[in-house]
Amino acid sequence: FYSMIFGYHDLGGAQPVPTRIIGGNIYYEWLIYVVLVTALIIFAYGLIKHIKVATLAKGKAGKRYDHLWTRIKLLLSNVFLQKQLFRGKPIIGFMHSLLFWGFLYLFILTMWIAVHDKIGWPPFDGNWYIVLSLMADFGGLFATIGIAALGINRYIIRPRRLSDTRPADGLIVLMIFVILVTGFLLEGERIAIQMLNELKISGNITALG
């Protein structure tokens, strides 16, 4: 009952196979899904509104499905490969790519874990866990480097093309950086707690607290 209401799961000690307790040591873990759904709804609303504004600006609906293959190639090159950002500014484009791909992978992995937590699939243990966890660390590292470099460029180097920077922009950059760094801190804390629990279970140290 306690676990059901508060969404709390004890981290425990070492697992029989490489894995971790999803939501371990986190109270009200179910609120994460509430926040996620809310964020996706807000994102969808903003996207639809943006499309409507762009359509009204052109004065007509336009043909959205002509030259479909060309549109797909532009999507892949400019969004997923960040090709347009590399033109003339390769270093900044590379930092944008680190942030984009790092966050994209972390988002995909979060969805993966959420589905696994509810239905037990796709796999999140054994070799799968080792690979996914390692890639998550690299994804977080790349995104952290990217956002730090972009923040330095915008607020310390301050090129003329970024003269329209607003205070809210800095807050967003700071929040992203804090989210990424605290992710590593929480991971380190979880590992330390699991190691202490395993030592207590094995009797190598006395129970603490």
mmCIF file with all atom_site columns, C-alpha atoms in Angstrom:
data_model
loop_
_atom_site.group_PDB
_atom_site.id
_atom_site.type_symbol
_atom_site.label_atom_id
_atom_site.label_alt_id
_atom_site.label_comp_id
_atom_site.label_asym_id
_atom_site.label_entity_id
_atom_site.label_seq_id
_atom_site.pdbx_PDB_ins_code
_atom_site.Cartn_x
_atom_site.Cartn_y
_atom_site.Cartn_z
_atom_site.occupancy
_atom_site.B_iso_or_equiv
_atom_site.pdbx_formal_charge
_atom_site.auth_seq_id
_atom_site.auth_comp_id
_atom_site.auth_asym_id
_atom_site.auth_atom_id
_atom_site.pdbx_PDB_model_num
ATOM 1   C CA . PHE A 1 1   ? 0.000  0.000   0.000   1.00 0.00 ? 1   PHE A CA 1
ATOM 2   C CA . TYR A 1 2   ? 2.814  2.410   0.914   1.00 0.00 ? 2   TYR A CA 1
ATOM 3   C CA . SER A 1 3   ? 4.566  1.729   -2.372  1.00 0.00 ? 3   SER A CA 1
ATOM 4   C CA . MET A 1 4   ? 1.333  2.103   -4.354  1.00 0.00 ? 4   MET A CA 1
ATOM 5   C CA . ILE A 1 5   ? 0.466  5.507   -2.850  1.00 0.00 ? 5   ILE A CA 1
ATOM 6   C CA . PHE A 1 6   ? 3.902  7.080   -2.679  1.00 0.00 ? 6   PHE A CA 1
ATOM 7   C CA . GLY A 1 7   ? 5.495  5.255   -5.622  1.00 0.00 ? 7   GLY A CA 1
ATOM 8   C CA . TYR A 1 8   ? 8.479  4.367   -3.473  1.00 0.00 ? 8   TYR A CA 1
ATOM 9   C CA . HIS A 1 9   ? 10.735 1.401   -4.178  1.00 0.00 ? 9   HIS A CA 1
ATOM 10  C CA . ASP A 1 10  ? 13.757 0.556   -2.070  1.00 0.00 ? 10  ASP A CA 1
ATOM 11  C CA . LEU A 1 11  ? 16.997 0.378   -4.051  1.00 0.00 ? 11  LEU A CA 1
ATOM 12  C CA . GLY A 1 12  ? 18.091 -2.834  -2.347  1.00 0.00 ? 12  GLY A CA 1
ATOM 13  C CA . GLY A 1 13  ? 21.548 -4.255  -2.922  1.00 0.00 ? 13  GLY A CA 1
ATOM 14  C CA . ALA A 1 14  ? 23.190 -5.905  -5.891  1.00 0.00 ? 14  ALA A CA 1
ATOM 15  C CA . GLN A 1 15  ? 20.876 -7.555  -8.427  1.00 0.00 ? 15  GLN A CA 1
ATOM 16  C CA . PRO A 1 16  ? 21.236 -11.145 -9.772  1.00 0.00 ? 16  PRO A CA 1
ATOM 17  C CA . VAL A 1 17  ? 21.805 -9.675  -13.240 1.00 0.00 ? 17  VAL A CA 1
ATOM 18  C CA . PRO A 1 18  ? 22.924 -6.148  -14.226 1.00 0.00 ? 18  PRO A CA 1
ATOM 19  C CA . THR A 1 19  ? 19.879 -3.874  -13.813 1.00 0.00 ? 19  THR A CA 1
ATOM 20  C CA . ARG A 1 20  ? 18.427 -1.349  -11.394 1.00 0.00 ? 20  ARG A CA 1
ATOM 21  C CA . ILE A 1 21  ? 15.166 -0.726  -9.591  1.00 0.00 ? 21  ILE A CA 1
ATOM 22  C CA . ILE A 1 22  ? 13.218 1.743   -11.727 1.00 0.00 ? 22  ILE A CA 1
ATOM 23  C CA . GLY A 1 23  ? 12.110 4.661   -9.589  1.00 0.00 ? 23  GLY A CA 1
ATOM 24  C CA . GLY A 1 24  ? 14.215 3.346   -6.703  1.00 0.00 ? 24  GLY A CA 1
ATOM 25  C CA . ASN A 1 25  ? 14.546 5.677   -3.715  1.00 0.00 ? 25  ASN A CA 1
ATOM 26  C CA . ILE A 1 26  ? 12.204 8.229   -5.353  1.00 0.00 ? 26  ILE A CA 1
ATOM 27  C CA . TYR A 1 27  ? 8.971  9.262   -3.632  1.00 0.00 ? 27  TYR A CA 1
ATOM 28  C CA . TYR A 1 28  ? 5.886  9.998   -5.764  1.00 0.00 ? 28  TYR A CA 1
ATOM 29  C CA . GLU A 1 29  ? 7.617  8.448   -8.745  1.00 0.00 ? 29  GLU A CA 1
ATOM 30  C CA . TRP A 1 30  ? 4.298  8.307   -10.607 1.00 0.00 ? 30  TRP A CA 1
ATOM 31  C CA . LEU A 1 31  ? 4.291  12.121  -10.803 1.00 0.00 ? 31  LEU A CA 1
ATOM 32  C CA . ILE A 1 32  ? 7.044  11.832  -13.421 1.00 0.00 ? 32  ILE A CA 1
ATOM 33  C CA . TYR A 1 33  ? 4.492  10.430  -15.864 1.00 0.00 ? 33  TYR A CA 1
ATOM 34  C CA . VAL A 1 34  ? 2.004  13.196  -15.043 1.00 0.00 ? 34  VAL A CA 1
ATOM 35  C CA . VAL A 1 35  ? 4.646  15.827  -15.786 1.00 0.00 ? 35  VAL A CA 1
ATOM 36  C CA . LEU A 1 36  ? 5.675  13.994  -18.968 1.00 0.00 ? 36  LEU A CA 1
ATOM 37  C CA . VAL A 1 37  ? 2.141  13.821  -20.365 1.00 0.00 ? 37  VAL A CA 1
ATOM 38  C CA . THR A 1 38  ? 1.548  17.470  -19.456 1.00 0.00 ? 38  THR A CA 1
ATOM 39  C CA . ALA A 1 39  ? 4.770  18.515  -21.221 1.00 0.00 ? 39  ALA A CA 1
ATOM 40  C CA . LEU A 1 40  ? 3.846  16.536  -24.349 1.00 0.00 ? 40  LEU A CA 1
ATOM 41  C CA . ILE A 1 41  ? 0.397  18.148  -24.447 1.00 0.00 ? 41  ILE A CA 1
ATOM 42  C CA . ILE A 1 42  ? 1.904  21.634  -24.134 1.00 0.00 ? 42  ILE A CA 1
ATOM 43  C CA . PHE A 1 43  ? 4.455  20.790  -26.840 1.00 0.00 ? 43  PHE A CA 1
ATOM 44  C CA . ALA A 1 44  ? 1.732  19.522  -29.191 1.00 0.00 ? 44  ALA A CA 1
ATOM 45  C CA . TYR A 1 45  ? -0.367 22.631  -28.562 1.00 0.00 ? 45  TYR A CA 1
ATOM 46  C CA . GLY A 1 46  ? 2.589  24.928  -29.280 1.00 0.00 ? 46  GLY A CA 1
ATOM 47  C CA . LEU A 1 47  ? 3.487  23.009  -32.436 1.00 0.00 ? 47  LEU A CA 1
ATOM 48  C CA . ILE A 1 48  ? -0.066 23.177  -33.798 1.00 0.00 ? 48  ILE A CA 1
ATOM 49  C CA . LYS A 1 49  ? -0.249 26.884  -32.980 1.00 0.00 ? 49  LYS A CA 1
ATOM 50  C CA . HIS A 1 50  ? 3.066  27.522  -34.725 1.00 0.00 ? 50  HIS A CA 1
ATOM 51  C CA . ILE A 1 51  ? 1.904  25.694  -37.852 1.00 0.00 ? 51  ILE A CA 1
ATOM 52  C CA . LYS A 1 52  ? -1.326 27.723  -37.914 1.00 0.00 ? 52  LYS A CA 1
ATOM 53  C CA . VAL A 1 53  ? 0.564  31.008  -37.554 1.00 0.00 ? 53  VAL A CA 1
ATOM 54  C CA . ALA A 1 54  ? 2.983  30.029  -40.334 1.00 0.00 ? 54  ALA A CA 1
ATOM 55  C CA . THR A 1 55  ? 0.066  29.086  -42.580 1.00 0.00 ? 55  THR A CA 1
ATOM 56  C CA . LEU A 1 56  ? -1.766 32.378  -41.933 1.00 0.00 ? 56  LEU A CA 1
ATOM 57  C CA . ALA A 1 57  ? 1.426  34.327  -42.643 1.00 0.00 ? 57  ALA A CA 1
ATOM 58  C CA . LYS A 1 58  ? 1.541  32.808  -46.119 1.00 0.00 ? 58  LYS A CA 1
ATOM 59  C CA . GLY A 1 59  ? -2.114 33.602  -46.649 1.00 0.00 ? 59  GLY A CA 1
ATOM 60  C CA . LYS A 1 60  ? -2.985 30.120  -47.796 1.00 0.00 ? 60  LYS A CA 1
ATOM 61  C CA . ALA A 1 61  ? -2.733 26.541  -46.649 1.00 0.00 ? 61  ALA A CA 1
ATOM 62  C CA . GLY A 1 62  ? -0.159 25.662  -49.275 1.00 0.00 ? 62  GLY A CA 1
ATOM 63  C CA . LYS A 1 63  ? 0.760  22.232  -50.509 1.00 0.00 ? 63  LYS A CA 1
ATOM 64  C CA . ARG A 1 64  ? 2.163  20.266  -47.603 1.00 0.00 ? 64  ARG A CA 1
ATOM 65  C CA . TYR A 1 65  ? 2.659  16.955  -49.380 1.00 0.00 ? 65  TYR A CA 1
ATOM 66  C CA . ASP A 1 66  ? 4.245  17.878  -52.689 1.00 0.00 ? 66  ASP A CA 1
ATOM 67  C CA . HIS A 1 67  ? 7.894  16.956  -53.268 1.00 0.00 ? 67  HIS A CA 1
ATOM 68  C CA . LEU A 1 68  ? 7.627  14.547  -50.377 1.00 0.00 ? 68  LEU A CA 1
ATOM 69  C CA . TRP A 1 69  ? 11.050 12.946  -50.848 1.00 0.00 ? 69  TRP A CA 1
ATOM 70  C CA . THR A 1 70  ? 12.731 16.377  -50.952 1.00 0.00 ? 70  THR A CA 1
ATOM 71  C CA . ARG A 1 71  ? 10.947 17.338  -47.747 1.00 0.00 ? 71  ARG A CA 1
ATOM 72  C CA . ILE A 1 72  ? 12.083 14.119  -46.057 1.00 0.00 ? 72  ILE A CA 1
ATOM 73  C CA . LYS A 1 73  ? 15.702 14.737  -47.076 1.00 0.00 ? 73  LYS A CA 1
ATOM 74  C CA . LEU A 1 74  ? 15.532 18.284  -45.708 1.00 0.00 ? 74  LEU A CA 1
ATOM 75  C CA . LEU A 1 75  ? 14.098 16.950  -42.466 1.00 0.00 ? 75  LEU A CA 1
ATOM 76  C CA . LEU A 1 76  ? 16.873 14.396  -42.091 1.00 0.00 ? 76  LEU A CA 1
ATOM 77  C CA . SER A 1 77  ? 19.685 16.780  -43.023 1.00 0.00 ? 77  SER A CA 1
ATOM 78  C CA . ASN A 1 78  ? 18.581 19.938  -41.194 1.00 0.00 ? 78  ASN A CA 1
ATOM 79  C CA . VAL A 1 79  ? 16.888 18.472  -38.129 1.00 0.00 ? 79  VAL A CA 1
ATOM 80  C CA . PHE A 1 80  ? 18.611 15.172  -37.390 1.00 0.00 ? 80  PHE A CA 1
ATOM 81  C CA . LEU A 1 81  ? 22.007 15.947  -38.933 1.00 0.00 ? 81  LEU A CA 1
ATOM 82  C CA . GLN A 1 82  ? 21.902 19.678  -38.049 1.00 0.00 ? 82  GLN A CA 1
ATOM 83  C CA . LYS A 1 83  ? 23.385 20.366  -41.496 1.00 0.00 ? 83  LYS A CA 1
ATOM 84  C CA . GLN A 1 84  ? 22.221 23.973  -41.729 1.00 0.00 ? 84  GLN A CA 1
ATOM 85  C CA . LEU A 1 85  ? 23.889 24.870  -38.423 1.00 0.00 ? 85  LEU A CA 1
ATOM 86  C CA . PHE A 1 86  ? 27.231 23.535  -39.665 1.00 0.00 ? 86  PHE A CA 1
ATOM 87  C CA . ARG A 1 87  ? 27.286 25.981  -42.597 1.00 0.00 ? 87  ARG A CA 1
ATOM 88  C CA . GLY A 1 88  ? 29.714 28.755  -41.715 1.00 0.00 ? 88  GLY A CA 1
ATOM 89  C CA . LYS A 1 89  ? 29.701 27.844  -37.989 1.00 0.00 ? 89  LYS A CA 1
ATOM 90  C CA . PRO A 1 90  ? 31.031 24.267  -37.751 1.00 0.00 ? 90  PRO A CA 1
ATOM 91  C CA . ILE A 1 91  ? 32.032 24.472  -34.068 1.00 0.00 ? 91  ILE A CA 1
ATOM 92  C CA . ILE A 1 92  ? 28.682 25.901  -32.962 1.00 0.00 ? 92  ILE A CA 1
ATOM 93  C CA . GLY A 1 93  ? 26.918 23.416  -35.212 1.00 0.00 ? 93  GLY A CA 1
ATOM 94  C CA . PHE A 1 94  ? 28.840 20.585  -33.582 1.00 0.00 ? 94  PHE A CA 1
ATOM 95  C CA . MET A 1 95  ? 27.866 21.814  -30.083 1.00 0.00 ? 95  MET A CA 1
ATOM 96  C CA . HIS A 1 96  ? 24.236 22.047  -31.155 1.00 0.00 ? 96  HIS A CA 1
ATOM 97  C CA . SER A 1 97  ? 24.477 18.495  -32.446 1.00 0.00 ? 97  SER A CA 1
ATOM 98  C CA . LEU A 1 98  ? 25.899 17.241  -29.138 1.00 0.00 ? 98  LEU A CA 1
ATOM 99  C CA . LEU A 1 99  ? 23.011 18.841  -27.256 1.00 0.00 ? 99  LEU A CA 1
ATOM 100 C CA . PHE A 1 100 ? 20.379 17.655  -29.739 1.00 0.00 ? 100 PHE A CA 1
ATOM 101 C CA . TRP A 1 101 ? 21.560 14.036  -30.003 1.00 0.00 ? 101 TRP A CA 1
ATOM 102 C CA . GLY A 1 102 ? 22.302 13.778  -26.294 1.00 0.00 ? 102 GLY A CA 1
ATOM 103 C CA . PHE A 1 103 ? 18.823 14.911  -25.326 1.00 0.00 ? 103 PHE A CA 1
ATOM 104 C CA . LEU A 1 104 ? 17.167 12.890  -28.088 1.00 0.00 ? 104 LEU A CA 1
ATOM 105 C CA . TYR A 1 105 ? 18.792 9.695   -26.859 1.00 0.00 ? 105 TYR A CA 1
ATOM 106 C CA . LEU A 1 106 ? 17.940 10.465  -23.222 1.00 0.00 ? 106 LEU A CA 1
ATOM 107 C CA . PHE A 1 107 ? 14.307 11.027  -24.255 1.00 0.00 ? 107 PHE A CA 1
ATOM 108 C CA . ILE A 1 108 ? 14.167 7.734   -26.174 1.00 0.00 ? 108 ILE A CA 1
ATOM 109 C CA . LEU A 1 109 ? 15.757 5.871   -23.251 1.00 0.00 ? 109 LEU A CA 1
ATOM 110 C CA . THR A 1 110 ? 13.294 7.460   -20.820 1.00 0.00 ? 110 THR A CA 1
ATOM 111 C CA . MET A 1 111 ? 10.399 6.214   -22.963 1.00 0.00 ? 111 MET A CA 1
ATOM 112 C CA . TRP A 1 112 ? 12.059 2.782   -23.143 1.00 0.00 ? 112 TRP A CA 1
ATOM 113 C CA . ILE A 1 113 ? 12.346 2.583   -19.340 1.00 0.00 ? 113 ILE A CA 1
ATOM 114 C CA . ALA A 1 114 ? 8.791  3.834   -18.795 1.00 0.00 ? 114 ALA A CA 1
ATOM 115 C CA . VAL A 1 115 ? 7.327  1.156   -21.077 1.00 0.00 ? 115 VAL A CA 1
ATOM 116 C CA . HIS A 1 116 ? 9.529  -1.545  -19.527 1.00 0.00 ? 116 HIS A CA 1
ATOM 117 C CA . ASP A 1 117 ? 8.394  -0.487  -16.047 1.00 0.00 ? 117 ASP A CA 1
ATOM 118 C CA . LYS A 1 118 ? 4.732  -0.973  -16.970 1.00 0.00 ? 118 LYS A CA 1
ATOM 119 C CA . ILE A 1 119 ? 4.729  -4.056  -19.204 1.00 0.00 ? 119 ILE A CA 1
ATOM 120 C CA . GLY A 1 120 ? 8.181  -5.614  -18.662 1.00 0.00 ? 120 GLY A CA 1
ATOM 121 C CA . TRP A 1 121 ? 9.308  -5.044  -22.257 1.00 0.00 ? 121 TRP A CA 1
ATOM 122 C CA . PRO A 1 122 ? 11.566 -3.987  -24.021 1.00 0.00 ? 122 PRO A CA 1
ATOM 123 C CA . PRO A 1 123 ? 14.408 -5.551  -22.009 1.00 0.00 ? 123 PRO A CA 1
ATOM 124 C CA . PHE A 1 124 ? 16.277 -3.488  -19.425 1.00 0.00 ? 124 PHE A CA 1
ATOM 125 C CA . ASP A 1 125 ? 18.583 -5.971  -17.769 1.00 0.00 ? 125 ASP A CA 1
ATOM 126 C CA . GLY A 1 126 ? 21.697 -8.009  -18.473 1.00 0.00 ? 126 GLY A CA 1
ATOM 127 C CA . ASN A 1 127 ? 23.743 -6.868  -21.453 1.00 0.00 ? 127 ASN A CA 1
ATOM 128 C CA . TRP A 1 128 ? 20.893 -4.608  -22.570 1.00 0.00 ? 128 TRP A CA 1
ATOM 129 C CA . TYR A 1 129 ? 21.142 -2.667  -19.322 1.00 0.00 ? 129 TYR A CA 1
ATOM 130 C CA . ILE A 1 130 ? 24.924 -2.327  -19.575 1.00 0.00 ? 130 ILE A CA 1
ATOM 131 C CA . VAL A 1 131 ? 24.775 -0.960  -23.135 1.00 0.00 ? 131 VAL A CA 1
ATOM 132 C CA . LEU A 1 132 ? 21.801 1.347   -22.512 1.00 0.00 ? 132 LEU A CA 1
ATOM 133 C CA . SER A 1 133 ? 23.252 2.682   -19.267 1.00 0.00 ? 133 SER A CA 1
ATOM 134 C CA . LEU A 1 134 ? 26.623 3.376   -20.895 1.00 0.00 ? 134 LEU A CA 1
ATOM 135 C CA . MET A 1 135 ? 24.978 5.150   -23.812 1.00 0.00 ? 135 MET A CA 1
ATOM 136 C CA . ALA A 1 136 ? 22.870 7.191   -21.389 1.00 0.00 ? 136 ALA A CA 1
ATOM 137 C CA . ASP A 1 137 ? 26.037 8.358   -19.643 1.00 0.00 ? 137 ASP A CA 1
ATOM 138 C CA . PHE A 1 138 ? 27.568 9.359   -22.971 1.00 0.00 ? 138 PHE A CA 1
ATOM 139 C CA . GLY A 1 139 ? 24.316 11.038  -24.041 1.00 0.00 ? 139 GLY A CA 1
ATOM 140 C CA . GLY A 1 140 ? 24.210 13.057  -20.826 1.00 0.00 ? 140 GLY A CA 1
ATOM 141 C CA . LEU A 1 141 ? 27.905 13.937  -21.155 1.00 0.00 ? 141 LEU A CA 1
ATOM 142 C CA . PHE A 1 142 ? 27.540 15.099  -24.767 1.00 0.00 ? 142 PHE A CA 1
ATOM 143 C CA . ALA A 1 143 ? 24.448 17.176  -23.936 1.00 0.00 ? 143 ALA A CA 1
ATOM 144 C CA . THR A 1 144 ? 26.225 18.742  -20.929 1.00 0.00 ? 144 THR A CA 1
ATOM 145 C CA . ILE A 1 145 ? 29.245 19.696  -23.029 1.00 0.00 ? 145 ILE A CA 1
ATOM 146 C CA . GLY A 1 146 ? 26.954 21.075  -25.735 1.00 0.00 ? 146 GLY A CA 1
ATOM 147 C CA . ILE A 1 147 ? 24.819 23.254  -23.457 1.00 0.00 ? 147 ILE A CA 1
ATOM 148 C CA . ALA A 1 148 ? 27.877 24.511  -21.533 1.00 0.00 ? 148 ALA A CA 1
ATOM 149 C CA . ALA A 1 149 ? 29.668 25.497  -24.762 1.00 0.00 ? 149 ALA A CA 1
ATOM 150 C CA . LEU A 1 150 ? 26.557 27.192  -26.168 1.00 0.00 ? 150 LEU A CA 1
ATOM 151 C CA . GLY A 1 151 ? 26.036 29.063  -22.895 1.00 0.00 ? 151 GLY A CA 1
ATOM 152 C CA . ILE A 1 152 ? 29.639 30.304  -22.950 1.00 0.00 ? 152 ILE A CA 1
ATOM 153 C CA . ASN A 1 153 ? 29.237 31.386  -26.565 1.00 0.00 ? 153 ASN A CA 1
ATOM 154 C CA . ARG A 1 154 ? 26.005 33.261  -25.884 1.00 0.00 ? 154 ARG A CA 1
ATOM 155 C CA . TYR A 1 155 ? 26.823 34.935  -22.579 1.00 0.00 ? 155 TYR A CA 1
ATOM 156 C CA . ILE A 1 156 ? 30.634 35.250  -22.456 1.00 0.00 ? 156 ILE A CA 1
ATOM 157 C CA . ILE A 1 157 ? 31.833 35.439  -26.070 1.00 0.00 ? 157 ILE A CA 1
ATOM 158 C CA . ARG A 1 158 ? 28.565 37.140  -27.101 1.00 0.00 ? 158 ARG A CA 1
ATOM 159 C CA . PRO A 1 159 ? 28.802 37.395  -30.907 1.00 0.00 ? 159 PRO A CA 1
ATOM 160 C CA . ARG A 1 160 ? 26.767 40.169  -32.563 1.00 0.00 ? 160 ARG A CA 1
ATOM 161 C CA . ARG A 1 161 ? 24.306 37.760  -34.123 1.00 0.00 ? 161 ARG A CA 1
ATOM 162 C CA . LEU A 1 162 ? 23.142 36.843  -30.597 1.00 0.00 ? 162 LEU A CA 1
ATOM 163 C CA . SER A 1 163 ? 22.494 40.438  -29.514 1.00 0.00 ? 163 SER A CA 1
ATOM 164 C CA . ASP A 1 164 ? 18.769 39.701  -29.034 1.00 0.00 ? 164 ASP A CA 1
ATOM 165 C CA . THR A 1 165 ? 19.412 37.442  -26.025 1.00 0.00 ? 165 THR A CA 1
ATOM 166 C CA . ARG A 1 166 ? 16.719 37.749  -23.326 1.00 0.00 ? 166 ARG A CA 1
ATOM 167 C CA . PRO A 1 167 ? 16.925 36.887  -19.594 1.00 0.00 ? 167 PRO A CA 1
ATOM 168 C CA . ALA A 1 168 ? 14.481 34.017  -20.133 1.00 0.00 ? 168 ALA A CA 1
ATOM 169 C CA . ASP A 1 169 ? 16.938 32.455  -22.593 1.00 0.00 ? 169 ASP A CA 1
ATOM 170 C CA . GLY A 1 170 ? 19.616 32.327  -19.903 1.00 0.00 ? 170 GLY A CA 1
ATOM 171 C CA . LEU A 1 171 ? 17.202 30.731  -17.448 1.00 0.00 ? 171 LEU A CA 1
ATOM 172 C CA . ILE A 1 172 ? 16.389 27.971  -19.928 1.00 0.00 ? 172 ILE A CA 1
ATOM 173 C CA . VAL A 1 173 ? 20.086 27.303  -20.605 1.00 0.00 ? 173 VAL A CA 1
ATOM 174 C CA . LEU A 1 174 ? 20.781 27.172  -16.858 1.00 0.00 ? 174 LEU A CA 1
ATOM 175 C CA . MET A 1 175 ? 17.840 24.814  -16.201 1.00 0.00 ? 175 MET A CA 1
ATOM 176 C CA . ILE A 1 176 ? 18.994 22.407  -18.921 1.00 0.00 ? 176 ILE A CA 1
ATOM 177 C CA . PHE A 1 177 ? 22.522 22.416  -17.505 1.00 0.00 ? 177 PHE A CA 1
ATOM 178 C CA . VAL A 1 178 ? 21.266 21.806  -13.947 1.00 0.00 ? 178 VAL A CA 1
ATOM 179 C CA . ILE A 1 179 ? 19.014 18.940  -15.085 1.00 0.00 ? 179 ILE A CA 1
ATOM 180 C CA . LEU A 1 180 ? 21.915 17.211  -16.818 1.00 0.00 ? 180 LEU A CA 1
ATOM 181 C CA . VAL A 1 181 ? 24.404 17.664  -13.968 1.00 0.00 ? 181 VAL A CA 1
ATOM 182 C CA . THR A 1 182 ? 21.953 16.575  -11.257 1.00 0.00 ? 182 THR A CA 1
ATOM 183 C CA . GLY A 1 183 ? 21.265 13.475  -13.332 1.00 0.00 ? 183 GLY A CA 1
ATOM 184 C CA . PHE A 1 184 ? 24.874 12.391  -12.893 1.00 0.00 ? 184 PHE A CA 1
ATOM 185 C CA . LEU A 1 185 ? 24.800 13.293  -9.183  1.00 0.00 ? 185 LEU A CA 1
ATOM 186 C CA . LEU A 1 186 ? 21.673 11.192  -8.629  1.00 0.00 ? 186 LEU A CA 1
ATOM 187 C CA . GLU A 1 187 ? 23.207 8.286   -10.513 1.00 0.00 ? 187 GLU A CA 1
ATOM 188 C CA . GLY A 1 188 ? 26.295 8.456   -8.313  1.00 0.00 ? 188 GLY A CA 1
ATOM 189 C CA . GLU A 1 189 ? 24.154 8.596   -5.182  1.00 0.00 ? 189 GLU A CA 1
ATOM 190 C CA . ARG A 1 190 ? 22.137 5.569   -6.320  1.00 0.00 ? 190 ARG A CA 1
ATOM 191 C CA . ILE A 1 191 ? 25.275 3.534   -6.980  1.00 0.00 ? 191 ILE A CA 1
ATOM 192 C CA . ALA A 1 192 ? 26.727 4.497   -3.578  1.00 0.00 ? 192 ALA A CA 1
ATOM 193 C CA . ILE A 1 193 ? 23.523 3.525   -1.751  1.00 0.00 ? 193 ILE A CA 1
ATOM 194 C CA . GLN A 1 194 ? 23.344 0.182   -3.541  1.00 0.00 ? 194 GLN A CA 1
ATOM 195 C CA . MET A 1 195 ? 26.959 -0.558  -2.649  1.00 0.00 ? 195 MET A CA 1
ATOM 196 C CA . LEU A 1 196 ? 26.310 0.280   1.031   1.00 0.00 ? 196 LEU A CA 1
ATOM 197 C CA . ASN A 1 197 ? 23.165 -1.869  1.052   1.00 0.00 ? 197 ASN A CA 1
ATOM 198 C CA . GLU A 1 198 ? 25.062 -4.785  -0.455  1.00 0.00 ? 198 GLU A CA 1
ATOM 199 C CA . LEU A 1 199 ? 27.789 -4.444  2.172   1.00 0.00 ? 199 LEU A CA 1
ATOM 200 C CA . LYS A 1 200 ? 25.163 -4.446  4.923   1.00 0.00 ? 200 LYS A CA 1
ATOM 201 C CA . ILE A 1 201 ? 23.419 -7.490  3.426   1.00 0.00 ? 201 ILE A CA 1
ATOM 202 C CA . SER A 1 202 ? 26.717 -9.359  3.240   1.00 0.00 ? 202 SER A CA 1
ATOM 203 C CA . GLY A 1 203 ? 27.507 -8.410  6.856   1.00 0.00 ? 203 GLY A CA 1
ATOM 204 C CA . ASN A 1 204 ? 30.730 -6.624  5.956   1.00 0.00 ? 204 ASN A CA 1
ATOM 205 C CA . ILE A 1 205 ? 29.541 -3.428  7.669   1.00 0.00 ? 205 ILE A CA 1
ATOM 206 C CA . THR A 1 206 ? 26.960 -2.783  10.359  1.00 0.00 ? 206 THR A CA 1
ATOM 207 C CA . ALA A 1 207 ? 23.634 -1.204  9.490   1.00 0.00 ? 207 ALA A CA 1
ATOM 208 C CA . LEU A 1 208 ? 23.804 2.577   9.375   1.00 0.00 ? 208 LEU A CA 1
ATOM 209 C CA . GLY A 1 209 ? 21.329 4.951   11.015  1.00 0.00 ? 209 GLY A CA 1
#
